[in-house]
Amino acid sequence: MGWLWAIIVGFVLGLLAKAIIPGKQHSPLWLTTIFGIIGAIVGNALARAFGIDETAGIDWGRHALQLAAAVVIVFIGDMAYMATLGKRKQRT
């Protein structure tokens, strides 16, 4: 059940990150989900480092860090995806 939850959270975070980033992102949905999962992991690590990983009620700080990390990772990942895709198209 943990993997299913990670995929769902990664999907949602990836889509939210794509909505926040201006312009069009070209990475496919499966890659955006992976970027979202990585963003959630990085956000959790940052929350743990700041000491806000376990609070009473809803962990808004942790969720904000997860979203911020997902935005950065989706942005950088999409640039890397387009650079790789562009090189592949130039060879043909």
PDB file of C-alpha atoms in Angstrom:
ATOM      1  CA  MET A   1       0.000   0.000   0.000  1.00  0.00           C
ATOM      2  CA  GLY A   2       2.958   2.323   0.611  1.00  0.00           C
ATOM      3  CA  TRP A   3       4.035   2.223  -3.041  1.00  0.00           C
ATOM      4  CA  LEU A   4       0.520   2.969  -4.248  1.00  0.00           C
ATOM      5  CA  TRP A   5       0.301   5.946  -1.909  1.00  0.00           C
ATOM      6  CA  ALA A   6       3.718   7.190  -3.112  1.00  0.00           C
ATOM      7  CA  ILE A   7       2.572   6.987  -6.738  1.00  0.00           C
ATOM      8  CA  ILE A   8      -0.653   8.877  -5.993  1.00  0.00           C
ATOM      9  CA  VAL A   9       1.149  11.607  -4.035  1.00  0.00           C
ATOM     10  CA  GLY A  10       3.844  11.844  -6.721  1.00  0.00           C
ATOM     11  CA  PHE A  11       1.199  12.158  -9.435  1.00  0.00           C
ATOM     12  CA  VAL A  12      -0.602  14.959  -7.597  1.00  0.00           C
ATOM     13  CA  LEU A  13       2.618  16.802  -6.695  1.00  0.00           C
ATOM     14  CA  GLY A  14       3.887  16.489 -10.262  1.00  0.00           C
ATOM     15  CA  LEU A  15       0.682  17.896 -11.712  1.00  0.00           C
ATOM     16  CA  LEU A  16       0.620  20.753  -9.185  1.00  0.00           C
ATOM     17  CA  ALA A  17       4.245  21.545  -9.986  1.00  0.00           C
ATOM     18  CA  LYS A  18       3.476  21.576 -13.722  1.00  0.00           C
ATOM     19  CA  ALA A  19       0.568  23.948 -13.061  1.00  0.00           C
ATOM     20  CA  ILE A  20       2.782  26.322 -11.062  1.00  0.00           C
ATOM     21  CA  ILE A  21       5.653  26.443 -13.563  1.00  0.00           C
ATOM     22  CA  PRO A  22       4.908  28.989 -16.307  1.00  0.00           C
ATOM     23  CA  GLY A  23       4.957  27.813 -19.889  1.00  0.00           C
ATOM     24  CA  LYS A  24       4.546  24.359 -21.367  1.00  0.00           C
ATOM     25  CA  GLN A  25       6.380  21.364 -19.991  1.00  0.00           C
ATOM     26  CA  HIS A  26       7.062  18.558 -22.419  1.00  0.00           C
ATOM     27  CA  SER A  27       7.829  15.647 -20.109  1.00  0.00           C
ATOM     28  CA  PRO A  28       5.332  12.762 -20.262  1.00  0.00           C
ATOM     29  CA  LEU A  29       2.936  12.048 -17.423  1.00  0.00           C
ATOM     30  CA  TRP A  30       4.845   8.999 -16.155  1.00  0.00           C
ATOM     31  CA  LEU A  31       8.026  11.076 -15.857  1.00  0.00           C
ATOM     32  CA  THR A  32       6.152  13.898 -14.122  1.00  0.00           C
ATOM     33  CA  THR A  33       4.886  11.344 -11.599  1.00  0.00           C
ATOM     34  CA  ILE A  34       8.436  10.152 -10.947  1.00  0.00           C
ATOM     35  CA  PHE A  35       9.570  13.763 -10.500  1.00  0.00           C
ATOM     36  CA  GLY A  36       6.706  14.258  -8.037  1.00  0.00           C
ATOM     37  CA  ILE A  37       7.732  11.180  -6.043  1.00  0.00           C
ATOM     38  CA  ILE A  38      11.309  12.459  -5.889  1.00  0.00           C
ATOM     39  CA  GLY A  39       9.995  15.876  -4.822  1.00  0.00           C
ATOM     40  CA  ALA A  40       8.024  14.276  -1.989  1.00  0.00           C
ATOM     41  CA  ILE A  41      11.102  12.398  -0.788  1.00  0.00           C
ATOM     42  CA  VAL A  42      13.288  15.522  -0.924  1.00  0.00           C
ATOM     43  CA  GLY A  43      10.564  17.596   0.786  1.00  0.00           C
ATOM     44  CA  ASN A  44      10.282  15.040   3.583  1.00  0.00           C
ATOM     45  CA  ALA A  45      14.055  15.081   4.059  1.00  0.00           C
ATOM     46  CA  LEU A  46      14.048  18.891   4.242  1.00  0.00           C
ATOM     47  CA  ALA A  47      11.165  18.857   6.728  1.00  0.00           C
ATOM     48  CA  ARG A  48      13.062  16.367   8.878  1.00  0.00           C
ATOM     49  CA  ALA A  49      16.164  18.579   8.694  1.00  0.00           C
ATOM     50  CA  PHE A  50      14.138  21.640   9.783  1.00  0.00           C
ATOM     51  CA  GLY A  51      12.408  19.674  12.538  1.00  0.00           C
ATOM     52  CA  ILE A  52       8.885  20.018  11.175  1.00  0.00           C
ATOM     53  CA  ASP A  53       8.293  16.466   9.992  1.00  0.00           C
ATOM     54  CA  GLU A  54       6.091  15.481  12.959  1.00  0.00           C
ATOM     55  CA  THR A  55       3.589  18.091  14.119  1.00  0.00           C
ATOM     56  CA  ALA A  56       0.102  17.966  15.562  1.00  0.00           C
ATOM     57  CA  GLY A  57      -2.580  18.196  12.901  1.00  0.00           C
ATOM     58  CA  ILE A  58      -1.866  18.765   9.228  1.00  0.00           C
ATOM     59  CA  ASP A  59       1.817  19.183   8.371  1.00  0.00           C
ATOM     60  CA  TRP A  60       1.478  22.283   6.186  1.00  0.00           C
ATOM     61  CA  GLY A  61       5.194  23.040   6.383  1.00  0.00           C
ATOM     62  CA  ARG A  62       6.117  19.554   5.195  1.00  0.00           C
ATOM     63  CA  HIS A  63       3.587  19.734   2.357  1.00  0.00           C
ATOM     64  CA  ALA A  64       4.898  23.161   1.296  1.00  0.00           C
ATOM     65  CA  LEU A  65       8.456  21.821   1.219  1.00  0.00           C
ATOM     66  CA  GLN A  66       7.332  18.797  -0.809  1.00  0.00           C
ATOM     67  CA  LEU A  67       5.610  21.039  -3.342  1.00  0.00           C
ATOM     68  CA  ALA A  68       8.575  23.416  -3.548  1.00  0.00           C
ATOM     69  CA  ALA A  69      10.952  20.505  -4.107  1.00  0.00           C
ATOM     70  CA  ALA A  70       8.619  19.037  -6.743  1.00  0.00           C
ATOM     71  CA  VAL A  71       8.492  22.372  -8.598  1.00  0.00           C
ATOM     72  CA  VAL A  72      12.285  22.564  -8.721  1.00  0.00           C
ATOM     73  CA  ILE A  73      12.681  18.921  -9.739  1.00  0.00           C
ATOM     74  CA  VAL A  74       9.956  19.076 -12.427  1.00  0.00           C
ATOM     75  CA  PHE A  75      11.515  22.255 -13.832  1.00  0.00           C
ATOM     76  CA  ILE A  76      15.049  20.834 -13.962  1.00  0.00           C
ATOM     77  CA  GLY A  77      13.845  17.397 -15.063  1.00  0.00           C
ATOM     78  CA  ASP A  78      11.809  18.855 -17.917  1.00  0.00           C
ATOM     79  CA  MET A  79      14.823  20.851 -19.104  1.00  0.00           C
ATOM     80  CA  ALA A  80      16.941  17.680 -19.026  1.00  0.00           C
ATOM     81  CA  TYR A  81      14.213  15.738 -20.845  1.00  0.00           C
ATOM     82  CA  MET A  82      14.005  18.356 -23.592  1.00  0.00           C
ATOM     83  CA  ALA A  83      17.806  18.491 -23.916  1.00  0.00           C
ATOM     84  CA  THR A  84      17.890  14.719 -24.336  1.00  0.00           C
ATOM     85  CA  LEU A  85      14.936  14.735 -26.728  1.00  0.00           C
ATOM     86  CA  GLY A  86      16.484  17.546 -28.774  1.00  0.00           C
ATOM     87  CA  LYS A  87      19.761  15.662 -29.149  1.00  0.00           C
ATOM     88  CA  ARG A  88      17.873  12.569 -30.271  1.00  0.00           C
ATOM     89  CA  LYS A  89      15.949  14.548 -32.913  1.00  0.00           C
ATOM     90  CA  GLN A  90      19.147  16.177 -34.242  1.00  0.00           C
ATOM     91  CA  ARG A  91      20.770  12.778 -34.919  1.00  0.00           C
ATOM     92  CA  THR A  92      17.958  11.642 -37.210  1.00  0.00           C
TER      93      THR A  92
END
